[in-house]
Structures are given as structure tokens and as C-alpha cells.
JSON list of C-alpha atoms in Angstrom, two decimals:
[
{"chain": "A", "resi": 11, "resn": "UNK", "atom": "CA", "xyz": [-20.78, -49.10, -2.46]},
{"chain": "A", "resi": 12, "resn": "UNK", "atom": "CA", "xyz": [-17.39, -48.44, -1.41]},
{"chain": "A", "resi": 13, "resn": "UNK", "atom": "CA", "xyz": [-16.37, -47.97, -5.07]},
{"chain": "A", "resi": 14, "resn": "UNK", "atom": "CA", "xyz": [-18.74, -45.14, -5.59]},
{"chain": "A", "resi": 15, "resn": "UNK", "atom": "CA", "xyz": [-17.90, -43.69, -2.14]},
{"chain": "A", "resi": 16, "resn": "UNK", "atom": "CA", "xyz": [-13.98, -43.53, -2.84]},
{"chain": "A", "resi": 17, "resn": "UNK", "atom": "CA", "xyz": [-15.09, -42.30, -6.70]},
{"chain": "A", "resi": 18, "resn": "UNK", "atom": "CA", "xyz": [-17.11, -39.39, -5.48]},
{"chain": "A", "resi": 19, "resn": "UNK", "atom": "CA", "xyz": [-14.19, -38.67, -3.17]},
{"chain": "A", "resi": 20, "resn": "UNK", "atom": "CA", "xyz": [-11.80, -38.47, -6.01]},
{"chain": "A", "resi": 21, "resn": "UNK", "atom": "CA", "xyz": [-14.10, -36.12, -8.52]},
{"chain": "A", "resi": 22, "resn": "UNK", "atom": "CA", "xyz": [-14.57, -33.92, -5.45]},
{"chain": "A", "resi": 23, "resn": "UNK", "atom": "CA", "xyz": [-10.52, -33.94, -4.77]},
{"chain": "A", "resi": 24, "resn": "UNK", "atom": "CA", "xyz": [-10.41, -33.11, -8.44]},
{"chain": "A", "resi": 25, "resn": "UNK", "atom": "CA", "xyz": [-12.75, -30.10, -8.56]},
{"chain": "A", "resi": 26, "resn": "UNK", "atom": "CA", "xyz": [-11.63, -28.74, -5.24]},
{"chain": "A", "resi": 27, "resn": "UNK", "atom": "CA", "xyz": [-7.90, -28.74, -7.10]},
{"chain": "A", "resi": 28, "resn": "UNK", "atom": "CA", "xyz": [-8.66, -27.18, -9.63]},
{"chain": "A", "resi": 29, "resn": "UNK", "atom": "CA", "xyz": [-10.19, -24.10, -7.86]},
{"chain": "A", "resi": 30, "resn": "UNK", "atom": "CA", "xyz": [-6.44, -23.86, -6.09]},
{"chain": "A", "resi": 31, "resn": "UNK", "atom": "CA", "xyz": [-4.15, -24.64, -8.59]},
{"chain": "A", "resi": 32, "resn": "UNK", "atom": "CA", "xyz": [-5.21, -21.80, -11.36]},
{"chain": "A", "resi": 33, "resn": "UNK", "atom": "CA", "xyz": [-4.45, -18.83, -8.30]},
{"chain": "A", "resi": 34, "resn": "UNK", "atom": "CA", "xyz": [-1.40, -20.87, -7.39]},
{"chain": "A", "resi": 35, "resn": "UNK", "atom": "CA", "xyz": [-0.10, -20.77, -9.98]},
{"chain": "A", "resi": 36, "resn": "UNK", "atom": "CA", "xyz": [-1.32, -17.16, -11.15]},
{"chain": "A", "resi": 37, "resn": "UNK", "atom": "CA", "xyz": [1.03, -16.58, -7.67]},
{"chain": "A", "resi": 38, "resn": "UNK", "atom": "CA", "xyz": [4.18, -18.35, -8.73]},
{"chain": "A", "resi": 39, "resn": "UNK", "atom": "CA", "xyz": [4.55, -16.32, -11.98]},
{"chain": "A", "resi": 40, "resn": "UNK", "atom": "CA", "xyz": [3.90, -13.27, -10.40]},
{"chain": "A", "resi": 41, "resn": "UNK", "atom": "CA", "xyz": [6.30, -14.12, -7.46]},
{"chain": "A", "resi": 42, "resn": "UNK", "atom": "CA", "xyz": [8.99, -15.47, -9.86]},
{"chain": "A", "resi": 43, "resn": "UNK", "atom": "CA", "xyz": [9.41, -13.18, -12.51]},
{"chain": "A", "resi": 44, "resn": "UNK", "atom": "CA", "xyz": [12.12, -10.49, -12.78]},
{"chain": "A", "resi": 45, "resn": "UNK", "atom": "CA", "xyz": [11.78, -6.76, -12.53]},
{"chain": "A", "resi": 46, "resn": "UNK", "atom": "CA", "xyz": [10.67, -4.18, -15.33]},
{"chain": "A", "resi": 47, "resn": "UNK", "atom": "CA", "xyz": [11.37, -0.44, -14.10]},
{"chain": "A", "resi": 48, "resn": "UNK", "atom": "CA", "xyz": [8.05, 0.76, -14.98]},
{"chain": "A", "resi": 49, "resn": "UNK", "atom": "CA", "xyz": [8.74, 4.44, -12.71]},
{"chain": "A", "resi": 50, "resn": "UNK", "atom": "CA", "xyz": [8.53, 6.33, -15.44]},
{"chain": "A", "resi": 51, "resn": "UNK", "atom": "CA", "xyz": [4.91, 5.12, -17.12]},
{"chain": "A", "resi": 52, "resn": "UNK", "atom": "CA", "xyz": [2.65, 7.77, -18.10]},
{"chain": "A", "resi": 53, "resn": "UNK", "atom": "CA", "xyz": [-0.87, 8.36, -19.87]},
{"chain": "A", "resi": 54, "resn": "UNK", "atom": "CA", "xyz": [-1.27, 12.13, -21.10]},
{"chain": "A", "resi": 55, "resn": "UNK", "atom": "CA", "xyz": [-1.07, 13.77, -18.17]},
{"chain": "A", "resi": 56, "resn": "UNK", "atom": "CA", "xyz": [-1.71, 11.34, -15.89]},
{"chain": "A", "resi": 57, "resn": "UNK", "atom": "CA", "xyz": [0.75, 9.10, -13.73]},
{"chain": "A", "resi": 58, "resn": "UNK", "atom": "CA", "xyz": [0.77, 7.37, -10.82]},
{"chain": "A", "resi": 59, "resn": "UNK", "atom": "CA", "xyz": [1.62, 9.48, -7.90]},
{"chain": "A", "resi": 60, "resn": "UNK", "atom": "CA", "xyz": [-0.43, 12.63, -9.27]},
{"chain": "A", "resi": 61, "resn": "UNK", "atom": "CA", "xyz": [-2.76, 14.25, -7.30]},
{"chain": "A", "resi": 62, "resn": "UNK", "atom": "CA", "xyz": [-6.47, 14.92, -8.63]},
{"chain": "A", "resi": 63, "resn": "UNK", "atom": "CA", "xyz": [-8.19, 16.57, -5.80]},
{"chain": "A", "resi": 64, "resn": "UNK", "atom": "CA", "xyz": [-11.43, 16.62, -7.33]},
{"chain": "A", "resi": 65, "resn": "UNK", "atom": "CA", "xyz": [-12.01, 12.50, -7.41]},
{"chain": "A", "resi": 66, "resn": "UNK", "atom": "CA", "xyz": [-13.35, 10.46, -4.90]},
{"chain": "A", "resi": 67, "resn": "UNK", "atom": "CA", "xyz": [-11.52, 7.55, -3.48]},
{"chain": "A", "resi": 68, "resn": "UNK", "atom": "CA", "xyz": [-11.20, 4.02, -4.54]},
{"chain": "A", "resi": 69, "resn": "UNK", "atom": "CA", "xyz": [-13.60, 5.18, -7.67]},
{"chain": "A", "resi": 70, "resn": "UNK", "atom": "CA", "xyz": [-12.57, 4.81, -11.67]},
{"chain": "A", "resi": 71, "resn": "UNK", "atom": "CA", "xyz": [-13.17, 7.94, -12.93]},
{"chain": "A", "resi": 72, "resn": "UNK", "atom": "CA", "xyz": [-13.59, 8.57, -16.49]},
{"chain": "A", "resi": 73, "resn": "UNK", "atom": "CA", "xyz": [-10.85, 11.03, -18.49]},
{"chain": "A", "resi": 74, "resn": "UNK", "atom": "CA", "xyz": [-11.62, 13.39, -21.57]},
{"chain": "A", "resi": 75, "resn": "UNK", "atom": "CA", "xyz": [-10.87, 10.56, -23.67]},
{"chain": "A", "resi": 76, "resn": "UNK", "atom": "CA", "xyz": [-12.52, 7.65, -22.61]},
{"chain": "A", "resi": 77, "resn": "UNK", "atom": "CA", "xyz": [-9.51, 6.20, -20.56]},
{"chain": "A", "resi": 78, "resn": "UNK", "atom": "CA", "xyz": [-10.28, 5.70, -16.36]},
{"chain": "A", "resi": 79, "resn": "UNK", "atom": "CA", "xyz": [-7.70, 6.49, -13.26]},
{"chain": "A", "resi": 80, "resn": "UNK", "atom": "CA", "xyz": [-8.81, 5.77, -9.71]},
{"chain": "A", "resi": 81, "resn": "UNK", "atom": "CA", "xyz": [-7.29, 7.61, -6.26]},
{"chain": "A", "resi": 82, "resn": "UNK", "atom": "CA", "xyz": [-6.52, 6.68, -2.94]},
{"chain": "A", "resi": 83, "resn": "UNK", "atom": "CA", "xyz": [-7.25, 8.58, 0.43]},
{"chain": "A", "resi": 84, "resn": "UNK", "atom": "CA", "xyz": [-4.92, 11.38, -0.31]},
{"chain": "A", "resi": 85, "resn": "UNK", "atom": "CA", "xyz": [-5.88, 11.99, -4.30]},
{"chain": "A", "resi": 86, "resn": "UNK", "atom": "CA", "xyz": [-3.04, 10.28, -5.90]},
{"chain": "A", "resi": 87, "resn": "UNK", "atom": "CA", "xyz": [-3.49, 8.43, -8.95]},
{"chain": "A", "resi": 88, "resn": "UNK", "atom": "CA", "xyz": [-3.13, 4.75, -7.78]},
{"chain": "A", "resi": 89, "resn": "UNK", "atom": "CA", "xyz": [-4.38, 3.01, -10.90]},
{"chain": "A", "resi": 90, "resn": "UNK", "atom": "CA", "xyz": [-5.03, 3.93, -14.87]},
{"chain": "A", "resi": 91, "resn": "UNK", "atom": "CA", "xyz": [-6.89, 2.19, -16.93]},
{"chain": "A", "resi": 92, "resn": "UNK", "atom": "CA", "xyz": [-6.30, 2.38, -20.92]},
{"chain": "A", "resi": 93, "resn": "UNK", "atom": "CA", "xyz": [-9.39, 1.04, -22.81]},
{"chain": "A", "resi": 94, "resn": "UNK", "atom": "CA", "xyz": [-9.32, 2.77, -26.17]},
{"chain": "A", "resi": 95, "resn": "UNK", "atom": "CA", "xyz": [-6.67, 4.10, -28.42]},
{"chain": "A", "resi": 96, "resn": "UNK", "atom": "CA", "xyz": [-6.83, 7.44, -27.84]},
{"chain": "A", "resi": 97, "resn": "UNK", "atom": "CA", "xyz": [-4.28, 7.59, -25.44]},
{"chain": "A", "resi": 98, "resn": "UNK", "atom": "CA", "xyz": [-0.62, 5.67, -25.36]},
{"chain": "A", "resi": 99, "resn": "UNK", "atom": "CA", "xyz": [1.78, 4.40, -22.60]},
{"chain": "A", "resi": 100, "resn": "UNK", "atom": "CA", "xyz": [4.29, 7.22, -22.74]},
{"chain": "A", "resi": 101, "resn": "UNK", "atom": "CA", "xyz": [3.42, 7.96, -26.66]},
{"chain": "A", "resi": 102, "resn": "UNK", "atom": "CA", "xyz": [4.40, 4.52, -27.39]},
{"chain": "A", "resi": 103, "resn": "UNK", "atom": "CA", "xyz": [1.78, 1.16, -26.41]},
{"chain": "A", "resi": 104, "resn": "UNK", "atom": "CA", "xyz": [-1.80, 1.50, -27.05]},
{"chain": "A", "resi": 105, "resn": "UNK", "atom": "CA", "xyz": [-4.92, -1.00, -27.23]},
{"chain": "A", "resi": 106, "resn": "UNK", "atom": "CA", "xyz": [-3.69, -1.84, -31.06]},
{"chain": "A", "resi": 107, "resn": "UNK", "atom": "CA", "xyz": [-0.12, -2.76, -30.11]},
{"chain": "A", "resi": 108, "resn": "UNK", "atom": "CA", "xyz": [1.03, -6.22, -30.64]},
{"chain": "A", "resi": 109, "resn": "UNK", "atom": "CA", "xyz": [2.44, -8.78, -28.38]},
{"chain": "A", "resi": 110, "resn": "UNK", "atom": "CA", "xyz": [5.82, -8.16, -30.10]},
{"chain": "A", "resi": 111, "resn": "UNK", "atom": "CA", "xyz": [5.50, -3.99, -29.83]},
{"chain": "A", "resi": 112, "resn": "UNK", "atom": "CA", "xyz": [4.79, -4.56, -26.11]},
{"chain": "A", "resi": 113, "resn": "UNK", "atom": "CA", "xyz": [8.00, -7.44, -25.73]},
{"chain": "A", "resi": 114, "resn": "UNK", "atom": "CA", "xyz": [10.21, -4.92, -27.64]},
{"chain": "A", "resi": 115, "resn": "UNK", "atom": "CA", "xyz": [9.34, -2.11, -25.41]},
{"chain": "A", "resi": 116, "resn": "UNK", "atom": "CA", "xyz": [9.05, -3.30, -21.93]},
{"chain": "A", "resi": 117, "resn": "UNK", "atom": "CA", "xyz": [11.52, -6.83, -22.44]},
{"chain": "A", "resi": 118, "resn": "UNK", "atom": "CA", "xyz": [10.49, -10.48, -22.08]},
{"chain": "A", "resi": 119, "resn": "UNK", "atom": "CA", "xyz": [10.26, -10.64, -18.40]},
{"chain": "A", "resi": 120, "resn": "UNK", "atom": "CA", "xyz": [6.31, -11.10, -18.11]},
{"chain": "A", "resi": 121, "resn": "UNK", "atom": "CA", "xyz": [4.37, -13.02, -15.60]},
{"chain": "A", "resi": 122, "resn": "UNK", "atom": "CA", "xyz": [0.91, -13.96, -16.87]},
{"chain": "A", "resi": 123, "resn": "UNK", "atom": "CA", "xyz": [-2.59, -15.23, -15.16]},
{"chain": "A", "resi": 124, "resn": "UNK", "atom": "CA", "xyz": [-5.72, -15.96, -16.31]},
{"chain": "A", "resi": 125, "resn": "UNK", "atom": "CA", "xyz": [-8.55, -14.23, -14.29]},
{"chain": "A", "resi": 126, "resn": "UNK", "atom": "CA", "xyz": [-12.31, -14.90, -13.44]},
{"chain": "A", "resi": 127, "resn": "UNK", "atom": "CA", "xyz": [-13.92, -13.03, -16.66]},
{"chain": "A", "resi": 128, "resn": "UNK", "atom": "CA", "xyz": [-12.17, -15.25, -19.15]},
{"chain": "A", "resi": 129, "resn": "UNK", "atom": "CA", "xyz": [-8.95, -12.44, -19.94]},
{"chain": "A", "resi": 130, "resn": "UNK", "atom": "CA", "xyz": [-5.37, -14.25, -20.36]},
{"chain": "A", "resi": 131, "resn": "UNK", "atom": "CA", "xyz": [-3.02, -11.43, -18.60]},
{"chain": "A", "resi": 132, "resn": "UNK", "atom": "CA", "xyz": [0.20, -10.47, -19.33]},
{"chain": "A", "resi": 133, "resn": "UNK", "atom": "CA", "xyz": [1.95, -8.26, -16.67]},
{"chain": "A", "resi": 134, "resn": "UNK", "atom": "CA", "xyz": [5.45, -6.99, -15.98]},
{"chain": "A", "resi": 135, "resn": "UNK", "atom": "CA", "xyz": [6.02, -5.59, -12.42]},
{"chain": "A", "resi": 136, "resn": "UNK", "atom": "CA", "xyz": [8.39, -3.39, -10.41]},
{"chain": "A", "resi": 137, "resn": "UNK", "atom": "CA", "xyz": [8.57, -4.66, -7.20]},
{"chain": "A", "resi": 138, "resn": "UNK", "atom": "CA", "xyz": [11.32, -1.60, -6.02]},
{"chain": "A", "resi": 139, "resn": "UNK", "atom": "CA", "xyz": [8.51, 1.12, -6.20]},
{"chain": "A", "resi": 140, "resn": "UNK", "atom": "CA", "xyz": [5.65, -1.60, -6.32]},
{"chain": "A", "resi": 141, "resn": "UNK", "atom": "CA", "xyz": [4.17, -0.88, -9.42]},
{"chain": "A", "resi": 142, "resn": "UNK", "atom": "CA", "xyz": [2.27, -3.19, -12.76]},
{"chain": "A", "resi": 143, "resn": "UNK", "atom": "CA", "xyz": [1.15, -3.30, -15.80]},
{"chain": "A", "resi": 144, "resn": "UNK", "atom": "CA", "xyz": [-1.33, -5.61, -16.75]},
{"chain": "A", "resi": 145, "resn": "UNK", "atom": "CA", "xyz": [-2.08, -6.60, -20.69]},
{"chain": "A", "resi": 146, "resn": "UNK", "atom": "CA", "xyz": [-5.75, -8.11, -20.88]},
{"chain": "A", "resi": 147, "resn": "UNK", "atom": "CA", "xyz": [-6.11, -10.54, -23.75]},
{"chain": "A", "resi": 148, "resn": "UNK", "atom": "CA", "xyz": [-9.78, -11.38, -24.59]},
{"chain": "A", "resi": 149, "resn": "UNK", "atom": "CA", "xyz": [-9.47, -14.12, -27.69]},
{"chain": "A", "resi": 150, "resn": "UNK", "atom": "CA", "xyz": [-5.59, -12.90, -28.56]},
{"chain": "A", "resi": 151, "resn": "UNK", "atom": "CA", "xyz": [-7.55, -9.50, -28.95]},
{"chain": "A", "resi": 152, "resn": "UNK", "atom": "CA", "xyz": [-5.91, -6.65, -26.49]},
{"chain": "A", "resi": 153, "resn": "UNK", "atom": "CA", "xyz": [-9.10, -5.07, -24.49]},
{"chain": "A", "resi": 154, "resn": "UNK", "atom": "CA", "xyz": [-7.26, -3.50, -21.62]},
{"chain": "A", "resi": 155, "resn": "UNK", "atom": "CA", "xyz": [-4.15, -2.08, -20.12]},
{"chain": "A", "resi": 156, "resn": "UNK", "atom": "CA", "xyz": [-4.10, -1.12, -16.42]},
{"chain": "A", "resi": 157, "resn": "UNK", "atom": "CA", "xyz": [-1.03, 0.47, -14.66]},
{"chain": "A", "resi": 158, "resn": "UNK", "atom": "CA", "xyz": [-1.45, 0.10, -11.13]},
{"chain": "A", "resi": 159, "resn": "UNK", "atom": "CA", "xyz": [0.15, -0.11, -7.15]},
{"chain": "A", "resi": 160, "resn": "UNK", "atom": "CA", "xyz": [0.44, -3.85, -6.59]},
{"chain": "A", "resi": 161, "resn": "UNK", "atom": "CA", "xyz": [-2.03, -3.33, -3.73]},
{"chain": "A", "resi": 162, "resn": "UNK", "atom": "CA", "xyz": [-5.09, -1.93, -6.35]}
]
């Protein structure tokens, strides 16, 4: 009895673990990895910082072109969200970029996560004007790219 007892104990440890150690460690690579200036990012028209009067807060809000931007309080442009490839990161990155377009544009210093919908992340950040860029991988296939505040 005491053998099952201390074995139930130990698959219990196990599966507890392993709901901590995936947003550990999602939090060490983010916390550890070096600056990208990304101040200078832009979809279009649209960059973060820009005000859009006519959108309501903490919303996505679709563009022209299929892509989505979302605003705080005030009406700035807090996050956008590139889901097609009609648009590019400042005429450059798009949905159809590679992993190698994306190193040889923004550098090698990426964090990366895995999040609770299955996507593998790659991210660069710019912790000086706290700002990211998030690359969502769904089976090696680019699906998403969201430029964001940290705090969206």
C-alpha cells in the first residue's frame, strides 16, 4: 500500500511539473535574450504609437486588407497583427518569409515559447521602448506575426 501511495505521489509531482516548467522556461528565454531595436516597425500605415480614434479599446480590429491592430484607452495602436500576405513588416517580412529572411533581417537574438494552441514562437524584443515581435509557427508553417507592447 505504501508503494502505490508514494507512486501516485510521484506521477502527481510529475504532472504538476510539467504544467510549471513549459512557462518557466517560456520566462527564461524571454528574460535572457538580448535586445532587437524594433522602434522603427511598421505595417502600411500603421505603427505602434498611432492614433485611430475611431476603434474601441482593447478590441482587434480588422484593416482593408485582412491584417488586425488593437488600441489602448487613448487610441494608440498597441498591437498589429499580420495574418496574410498582403501586407509586410516595413516592405520587407511577410507570412511567406522564411526562418532565414526573418534571421537575416532582424539578427539571431530570438527568444522562443511554445503557447497553449500548439504554435512554436519565435520573438525578438526591445526592452528600451518595450516593444515584440512574435513569429507563430504552426507545423514549421508561419501563420502569424504580431508586433506588440510587452504588456498586450
Amino acid at each position: 500500500m505504501k508503494k502505490i501511495i508514494i507512486c501516485i505521489i510521484f506521477m502527481m509531482t510529475i504532472i504538476v511539473g510539467l504544467f510549471f516548467i513549459q512557462p518557466l522556461k517560456n520566462q527564461i528565454s524571454f528574460l535572457t535574450v538580448k535586445n532587437t531595436n524594433l522602434t522603427e516597425l511598421k505595417v502600411g500605415h500603421l505603427k505602434l504609437g498611432l492614433k485611430k480614434e475611431k476603434s474601441s479599446e482593447n478590441e482587434w480590429m480588422k484593416t482593408s486588407n485582412s491584417n488586425y491592430f488593437k488600441v489602448n484607452r487613448r487610441k494608440e495602436i498597441v498591437a498589429i497583427s499580420l495574418e496574410n500576405n498582403q501586407s509586410n513588416i516595413n516592405n520587407t517580412i511577410n507570412i511567406h518569409s522564411t526562418k532565414k529572411d526573418i534571421y537575416d533581417y532582424f539578427g539571431e537574438n530570438t527568444y522562443g515559447r511554445d503557447d497553449d494552441q500548439g504554435y512554436n514562437i519565435i520573438g525578438y524584443k526591445d526592452s528600451e521602448h518595450d516593444i515584440k515581435i512574435e513569429f507563430f509557427y504552426l507545423d514549421k508553417n508561419l501563420e502569424r506575426i504580431i508586433i506588440s507592447e510587452f504588456k498586450e
